[in-house]
DNA sequence: GGAATATGGTTTCAGATGAAACTATACGGA
DNA sequence: TCCGTATAGTTTCATCTGAAACCATATTCC
C-alpha cells in the first residue's frame, strides 16, 4: 500500500482463478485419494492407470502418459505397483521390445467392478447441487481453459 | 469385458469430474509455479502467504492456514523462507506468545508490486476465451462444489 | 497455585514427485 | 553394416509434502 493505491492494486487471492481452481481440485482429489487408499490400497496414479486400461483394453506406458499427462516416472511406478499386485499384465510389444503392452488381469477387472461404482457414487454426491445443464457447462468451461492453456504453453 | 456389459459399466476417466478438474488445475498451477519460481524464486505456498498478507495486512500462521487450507507445516516452511529473505517480518503476539504476527516488509511490498500484475496478466490470458458472464459462472459453480465438499467431509 | 489439557507453531519421518541421468531397443543415413 | 540419434521406460537424486511427534505457551479445573 503506497500512495497510488488504485483499486487495481489490491489483490484478493480468493478471486484468482488458478488459486481457487487448484485449491478446490486438491481438496477433491485428496478426499477421493483417501477413499482409494483406505479401501483398496491404491494411489491416484494407480487408479488412473487402471481406469484407462479399463476404458481402452490395451495401452503402453507412453499412451497412458499422453492420456493422463502424468510424468513418465509416475506412470512407471504406478505400473510397477499394479503389476506386483497382479492387477495388470505387462508384455513386451512383439514389434518393438522397448514398449510394453499393458492389460488388466481378471483380478484387475474385478477390482474395477467394485471401484467404478464407488467413484461414480462419490462424484454424484459431489455434484448433487448442480443441475445437469450446469454440470455440462462446467465441463465445457474446463475444456475451453484447457485449450487456451495449451496455446499459452506452446 | 464381462457378460453384463451394461452402459453404466463403462467408465471414461475424461468424463470424471475429479480427474478433469485435478488435471486442469495441476497444469495451470504448474505453469504459474514456473513463473513464480523462475522469475522470483518463490514457491506457490510462499506466493500465497505473500498474497494474503498483502490483502489483510497482518495475520498469524493459523489465519493463513485457515484462509488457504494449506497444511500447517507447509505454511510454517513458507513463512521461514520468506522471513529469511526479509520479505516478511514475524513478531510474537503481545497477548499470546505462541502466535506470531506476520507482516510484509517494504521489500515484500515491492516484490508484490511486480508480482501481482504478472499474475493478473497471466490469468487474463488464460481466461481470455471466456466471456465475463462465463467467468463469473465458473466461480459460482466452484463455490457450490466447495460448499458441497464441506458437507461431504463433515 | 498447580496439574492436566489445549493450542500455535516447528521438526521429524516416511513417502510421493519431477527433472535429469541412464539403459535398452529401434531407426536412419553414410 | 556400422554409427549416430531417437525413443520407451527405469532409476537416481533432490525436493516437497502431510501426518505425527514434539516444544513452548496459555488456559482450565481442582
Coordinates of C-alpha atoms (C1' of nucleotides) in Angstrom, one line a residue:
Chain A
X1 CA 0.0 0.0 0.0
X2 CA 1.6 3.0 -1.3
X3 CA 0.4 6.4 -2.4
X4 CA -1.1 5.3 -5.7
X5 CA -3.4 2.8 -4.1
X6 CA -5.5 2.3 -7.1
X7 CA -8.3 -0.3 -6.9
X8 CA -6.4 -2.3 -9.5
X9 CA -3.6 -2.7 -7.0
X10 CA -5.5 -4.6 -4.3
X11 CA -5.4 -8.3 -4.8
X12 CA -7.7 -11.0 -3.4
X13 CA -6.4 -14.5 -3.8
X14 CA -9.9 -15.8 -3.5
X15 CA -10.8 -14.1 -6.7
X16 CA -7.8 -15.5 -8.5
X17 CA -8.8 -18.4 -10.7
X18 CA -5.6 -20.5 -10.6
X19 CA -5.7 -20.5 -6.8
X20 CA -9.4 -21.2 -6.5
X21 CA -9.3 -24.0 -9.0
X22 CA -6.2 -25.5 -7.5
X23 CA -7.4 -25.5 -4.0
X24 CA -10.8 -26.9 -4.9
X25 CA -9.2 -29.6 -7.1
X26 CA -6.7 -30.5 -4.4
X27 CA -9.4 -30.9 -1.8
X28 CA -11.5 -33.1 -4.1
X29 CA -8.5 -35.1 -5.1
X30 CA -7.4 -35.7 -1.6
X31 CA -10.8 -36.7 -0.4
X32 CA -11.1 -39.2 -3.2
X33 CA -7.5 -40.4 -2.7
X34 CA -8.3 -41.3 0.8
X35 CA -11.1 -43.5 -0.4
X36 CA -8.9 -45.3 -2.9
X37 CA -6.2 -45.7 -0.5
X38 CA -8.0 -46.8 2.6
X39 CA -10.4 -49.1 0.8
X40 CA -8.2 -50.6 -1.9
X41 CA -4.7 -49.5 -1.2
X42 CA -4.3 -47.7 -4.5
X43 CA -2.6 -44.4 -5.2
X44 CA -4.3 -41.9 -7.5
X45 CA -1.8 -42.6 -10.2
X46 CA -2.6 -46.3 -10.0
X47 CA -6.3 -45.7 -10.1
X48 CA -5.8 -43.6 -13.3
X49 CA -3.9 -46.4 -14.9
X50 CA -6.5 -48.9 -14.1
X51 CA -9.3 -46.7 -15.3
X52 CA -7.6 -46.1 -18.6
X53 CA -6.9 -49.7 -19.1
X54 CA -10.5 -50.5 -18.4
X55 CA -11.5 -47.9 -20.9
X56 CA -9.1 -48.9 -23.7
X57 CA -8.3 -52.6 -23.2
X58 CA -4.6 -52.4 -24.0
X59 CA -2.2 -49.5 -23.8
X60 CA 1.5 -48.8 -23.4
X61 CA 3.0 -46.6 -20.7
X62 CA 3.5 -43.9 -23.2
X63 CA -0.1 -43.9 -24.2
X64 CA -1.2 -43.7 -20.6
X65 CA 1.3 -40.9 -20.1
X66 CA -0.3 -39.0 -23.0
X67 CA -3.8 -39.7 -22.0
X68 CA -3.3 -38.7 -18.4
X69 CA -0.5 -36.1 -18.8
X70 CA 1.3 -37.7 -15.8
X71 CA 5.0 -37.7 -15.6
X72 CA 6.6 -40.8 -17.1
X73 CA 8.3 -41.8 -13.9
X74 CA 5.0 -41.6 -12.1
X75 CA 3.4 -43.9 -14.7
X76 CA 6.3 -46.3 -14.5
X77 CA 5.9 -46.5 -10.7
X78 CA 2.2 -46.9 -10.8
X79 CA 2.6 -49.7 -13.3
X80 CA 5.2 -51.5 -11.2
X81 CA 2.9 -51.4 -8.2
X82 CA -0.1 -52.7 -10.2
X83 CA 2.0 -55.5 -11.8
X84 CA 3.4 -56.5 -8.4
X85 CA -0.2 -57.0 -7.2
X86 CA -1.1 -58.8 -10.4
X87 CA -3.8 -56.3 -11.3
X88 CA -2.3 -55.7 -14.7
X89 CA -0.2 -57.8 -17.0
X90 CA 2.8 -56.4 -18.9
X91 CA 4.1 -57.9 -22.1
X92 CA 6.8 -56.6 -24.4
X93 CA 5.3 -55.5 -27.7
X94 CA 6.2 -58.0 -30.3
X95 CA 7.2 -55.4 -33.0
X96 CA 9.1 -53.1 -30.6
X97 CA 10.7 -54.5 -27.5
X98 CA 11.1 -51.2 -25.8
X99 CA 7.3 -50.8 -25.4
X100 CA 5.2 -53.0 -23.1
X101 CA 1.6 -53.7 -23.7
X102 CA -0.4 -53.4 -20.6
X103 CA -3.7 -55.1 -19.8
X104 CA -5.9 -55.7 -16.9
X105 CA -5.9 -59.1 -15.4
X106 CA -9.1 -60.8 -14.2
X107 CA -8.3 -59.6 -10.7
X108 CA -7.8 -56.0 -12.1
X109 CA -11.2 -56.2 -13.8
X110 CA -12.8 -57.5 -10.6
X111 CA -11.3 -54.7 -8.6
X112 CA -12.6 -52.1 -11.0
X113 CA -16.0 -53.6 -10.8
X114 CA -16.0 -52.5 -7.2
X115 CA -14.2 -49.3 -7.6
X116 CA -16.1 -47.7 -10.5
X117 CA -19.4 -47.6 -8.8
X118 CA -17.8 -46.2 -5.7
X119 CA -16.1 -43.5 -7.7
X120 CA -19.4 -42.8 -9.6
X121 CA -21.3 -42.5 -6.4
X122 CA -18.8 -40.2 -4.8
X123 CA -18.9 -37.9 -7.8
X124 CA -22.7 -38.0 -7.9
X125 CA -22.8 -36.9 -4.3
X126 CA -20.3 -34.1 -5.0
X127 CA -22.2 -32.7 -8.0
X128 CA -25.6 -33.2 -6.5
X129 CA -26.2 -29.4 -6.1
X130 CA -25.6 -28.8 -9.8
X131 CA -28.2 -29.2 -12.5
X132 CA -27.4 -31.4 -15.5
X133 CA -27.0 -28.3 -17.5
X134 CA -24.7 -26.7 -15.0
X135 CA -22.6 -29.9 -14.9
X136 CA -22.4 -29.9 -18.6
X137 CA -21.4 -26.3 -18.7
X138 CA -18.7 -26.8 -16.1
X139 CA -17.1 -29.4 -18.4
X140 CA -17.4 -27.1 -21.3
X141 CA -15.7 -24.3 -19.5
X142 CA -12.9 -26.5 -18.3
X143 CA -12.4 -27.7 -21.9
X144 CA -12.1 -24.2 -23.1
X145 CA -9.5 -23.4 -20.4
X146 CA -7.5 -26.5 -21.4
X147 CA -7.4 -25.4 -25.0
X148 CA -6.3 -22.0 -24.0
X149 CA -3.7 -23.4 -21.7
X150 CA -2.2 -25.5 -24.5
X151 CA -2.0 -22.3 -26.6
X152 CA -0.2 -20.4 -23.8
X153 CA 2.2 -23.3 -23.3
X154 CA 3.2 -23.6 -27.0
Chain B
X1 CA -15.3 -57.0 -20.6
X2 CA -17.8 -59.2 -19.0
X3 CA -21.2 -60.6 -19.9
X4 CA -23.4 -57.9 -18.2
X5 CA -21.7 -55.2 -20.1
X6 CA -24.3 -52.5 -19.3
X7 CA -23.6 -49.0 -20.5
X8 CA -23.3 -48.0 -16.8
X9 CA -20.3 -50.3 -16.5
X10 CA -18.1 -48.5 -19.0
X11 CA -16.0 -45.8 -17.4
X12 CA -14.3 -42.9 -19.1
X13 CA -11.9 -41.0 -16.9
X14 CA -12.2 -38.0 -19.1
X15 CA -15.8 -37.6 -18.1
X16 CA -15.0 -37.9 -14.4
X17 CA -15.1 -34.5 -12.8
X18 CA -12.5 -35.1 -10.0
X19 CA -10.0 -36.2 -12.6
X20 CA -10.6 -33.5 -15.1
X21 CA -10.7 -30.8 -12.5
X22 CA -7.5 -32.0 -10.9
X23 CA -5.6 -32.4 -14.1
X24 CA -6.6 -29.0 -15.3
X25 CA -5.8 -27.3 -12.0
X26 CA -2.4 -29.1 -11.9
X27 CA -1.4 -27.9 -15.3
X28 CA -2.4 -24.3 -14.5
X29 CA -0.7 -24.4 -11.2
X30 CA 2.5 -25.8 -12.6
X31 CA 2.7 -23.3 -15.4
X32 CA 2.2 -20.5 -12.9
X33 CA 4.6 -22.0 -10.4
X34 CA 7.3 -21.9 -13.1
X35 CA 6.6 -18.2 -13.4
X36 CA 6.9 -17.5 -9.7
X37 CA 9.9 -19.8 -9.4
X38 CA 12.0 -18.7 -12.3
X39 CA 11.3 -15.0 -12.1
X40 CA 11.2 -14.6 -8.3
X41 CA 12.4 -17.8 -6.7
X42 CA 9.1 -18.3 -4.8
X43 CA 7.2 -21.5 -4.2
X44 CA 3.4 -21.5 -4.6
X45 CA 3.0 -21.7 -0.8
X46 CA 5.2 -18.6 -0.4
X47 CA 3.3 -16.7 -3.1
X48 CA 0.0 -17.5 -1.3
X49 CA 1.3 -16.3 2.0
X50 CA 2.5 -13.0 0.4
X51 CA -0.7 -12.5 -1.4
X52 CA -2.8 -13.0 1.8
X53 CA -0.6 -10.6 3.7
X54 CA -0.9 -8.1 1.0
X55 CA -4.6 -8.5 1.3
X56 CA -5.0 -8.5 5.0
X57 CA -2.0 -6.5 6.4
X58 CA -1.4 -8.7 9.4
X59 CA -2.1 -12.3 10.0
X60 CA -0.8 -15.2 12.1
X61 CA 0.2 -18.6 10.6
X62 CA -3.0 -20.1 11.8
X63 CA -5.1 -17.5 10.0
X64 CA -3.2 -18.1 6.8
X65 CA -3.7 -21.8 7.2
X66 CA -7.4 -21.3 7.6
X67 CA -7.6 -18.9 4.6
X68 CA -5.6 -21.1 2.3
X69 CA -6.4 -24.5 3.7
X70 CA -2.7 -25.4 3.4
X71 CA -1.1 -27.8 5.8
X72 CA 0.4 -26.0 8.9
X73 CA 3.8 -27.5 8.2
X74 CA 3.6 -26.1 4.7
X75 CA 2.7 -22.7 6.0
X76 CA 5.5 -22.8 8.6
X77 CA 8.0 -23.6 6.0
X78 CA 6.8 -20.9 3.6
X79 CA 7.0 -18.4 6.4
X80 CA 10.5 -19.4 7.3
X81 CA 11.7 -18.9 3.7
X82 CA 10.0 -15.5 3.4
X83 CA 11.4 -14.3 6.7
X84 CA 14.9 -15.5 5.7
X85 CA 14.6 -13.3 2.6
X86 CA 13.3 -10.4 4.7
X87 CA 10.1 -10.3 2.6
X88 CA 8.0 -10.6 5.8
X89 CA 8.5 -9.7 9.4
X90 CA 7.5 -12.0 12.3
X91 CA 6.7 -10.8 15.8
X92 CA 5.4 -12.7 18.8
X93 CA 1.9 -11.5 19.5
X94 CA 2.0 -9.5 22.7
X95 CA -1.0 -11.1 24.3
X96 CA -0.1 -14.7 23.3
X97 CA 3.5 -15.6 22.8
X98 CA 2.7 -18.7 20.9
X99 CA 1.3 -16.8 18.0
X100 CA 3.4 -14.7 15.7
X101 CA 2.1 -11.7 13.8
X102 CA 3.2 -11.6 10.2
X103 CA 3.5 -8.6 8.1
X104 CA 5.1 -7.7 4.8
X105 CA 8.3 -5.7 4.9
X106 CA 8.9 -2.9 2.4
X107 CA 10.8 -5.4 0.3
X108 CA 7.8 -7.7 0.4
X109 CA 5.5 -4.9 -0.7
X110 CA 7.9 -4.0 -3.5
X111 CA 8.0 -7.6 -4.7
X112 CA 4.3 -7.9 -4.8
X113 CA 4.0 -4.8 -6.8
X114 CA 5.8 -6.6 -9.5
X115 CA 4.2 -9.9 -9.0
X116 CA 0.6 -9.0 -8.8
X117 CA 0.4 -7.5 -12.3
X118 CA 2.2 -10.5 -13.7
X119 CA -0.2 -12.9 -12.0
X120 CA -3.1 -10.8 -13.2
X121 CA -1.9 -10.7 -16.8
X122 CA -1.3 -14.4 -16.8
X123 CA -4.8 -15.1 -15.5
X124 CA -6.2 -12.7 -18.0
X125 CA -4.5 -14.6 -20.9
X126 CA -5.8 -17.8 -19.6
X127 CA -9.5 -16.8 -19.3
X128 CA -9.4 -14.7 -22.5
X129 CA -11.7 -17.2 -24.3
X130 CA -14.4 -16.9 -21.6
X131 CA -17.0 -14.1 -21.5
X132 CA -17.4 -12.1 -18.3
X133 CA -20.5 -14.0 -17.6
X134 CA -18.9 -17.4 -18.2
X135 CA -16.1 -16.4 -15.9
X136 CA -18.5 -15.4 -13.2
X137 CA -20.4 -18.6 -13.7
X138 CA -17.3 -20.7 -13.3
X139 CA -16.6 -19.1 -9.9
X140 CA -20.2 -19.7 -8.9
X141 CA -20.0 -23.4 -9.8
X142 CA -16.8 -23.8 -8.0
X143 CA -18.2 -22.2 -4.9
X144 CA -21.2 -24.6 -5.0
X145 CA -18.8 -27.6 -5.2
X146 CA -16.8 -26.3 -2.3
X147 CA -19.9 -26.0 -0.2
X148 CA -20.9 -29.5 -1.1
X149 CA -17.5 -30.8 -0.4
X150 CA -17.5 -29.3 3.0
X151 CA -20.8 -31.1 3.6
X152 CA -19.4 -34.4 2.4
X153 CA -16.4 -34.1 4.6
X154 CA -18.3 -33.3 7.8
Chain C
dG1 C1' -1.5 -22.1 42.8
dG2 C1' -0.6 -26.3 40.4
dA3 C1' -1.6 -30.3 37.5
dA4 C1' -3.9 -31.6 33.4
dT5 C1' -5.2 -30.1 29.0
dA6 C1' -5.5 -27.3 24.8
dT7 C1' -3.3 -24.7 21.2
dG8 C1' 0.2 -22.3 17.9
dG9 C1' 3.9 -23.5 15.7
dT10 C1' 8.2 -26.4 14.4
dT11 C1' 10.6 -30.5 13.4
dT12 C1' 11.0 -35.3 12.1
dC13 C1' 9.9 -39.1 9.3
dA14 C1' 8.3 -41.6 5.6
dG15 C1' 6.5 -41.3 1.2
dA16 C1' 5.5 -39.1 -3.5
dT17 C1' 7.1 -36.4 -7.2
dG18 C1' 9.5 -34.3 -11.4
dA19 C1' 13.9 -33.5 -13.7
dA20 C1' 17.6 -35.5 -15.3
dA21 C1' 20.7 -39.4 -16.0
dC22 C1' 20.7 -43.8 -17.6
dT23 C1' 19.6 -48.4 -20.1
dA24 C1' 18.0 -50.9 -23.8
dT25 C1' 16.0 -51.2 -28.2
dA26 C1' 14.9 -49.3 -32.8
dC27 C1' 15.8 -46.4 -36.7
dG28 C1' 18.2 -43.6 -40.4
dG29 C1' 22.0 -42.4 -43.1
dA30 C1' 26.8 -42.9 -44.8
Chain D
dT1 C1' 27.0 -52.9 -41.9
dC2 C1' 28.0 -49.6 -38.6
dC3 C1' 27.5 -45.4 -36.2
dG4 C1' 24.8 -41.6 -34.5
dT5 C1' 20.5 -40.4 -33.0
dA6 C1' 15.7 -41.1 -31.3
dT7 C1' 12.5 -43.3 -28.3
dA8 C1' 10.3 -46.3 -24.3
dG9 C1' 10.9 -47.0 -19.9
dT10 C1' 13.6 -47.2 -15.3
dT11 C1' 16.3 -45.4 -11.7
dT12 C1' 18.6 -41.7 -9.2
dC13 C1' 18.5 -37.6 -6.8
dA14 C1' 17.0 -33.5 -4.7
dT15 C1' 12.8 -31.5 -3.2
dC16 C1' 8.2 -31.2 -1.4
dT17 C1' 4.6 -32.8 1.3
dG18 C1' 1.3 -34.4 5.1
dA19 C1' 1.0 -36.9 9.3
dA20 C1' 2.5 -37.4 13.6
dA21 C1' 5.7 -36.3 17.3
dC22 C1' 7.2 -32.6 19.6
dC23 C1' 8.0 -28.0 22.1
dA24 C1' 6.5 -23.9 24.2
dT25 C1' 3.0 -21.1 25.9
dA26 C1' -1.7 -20.4 27.5
dT27 C1' -5.9 -21.9 29.8
dT28 C1' -9.0 -24.7 32.7
dC29 C1' -10.2 -27.2 36.5
dC30 C1' -9.4 -28.7 41.1

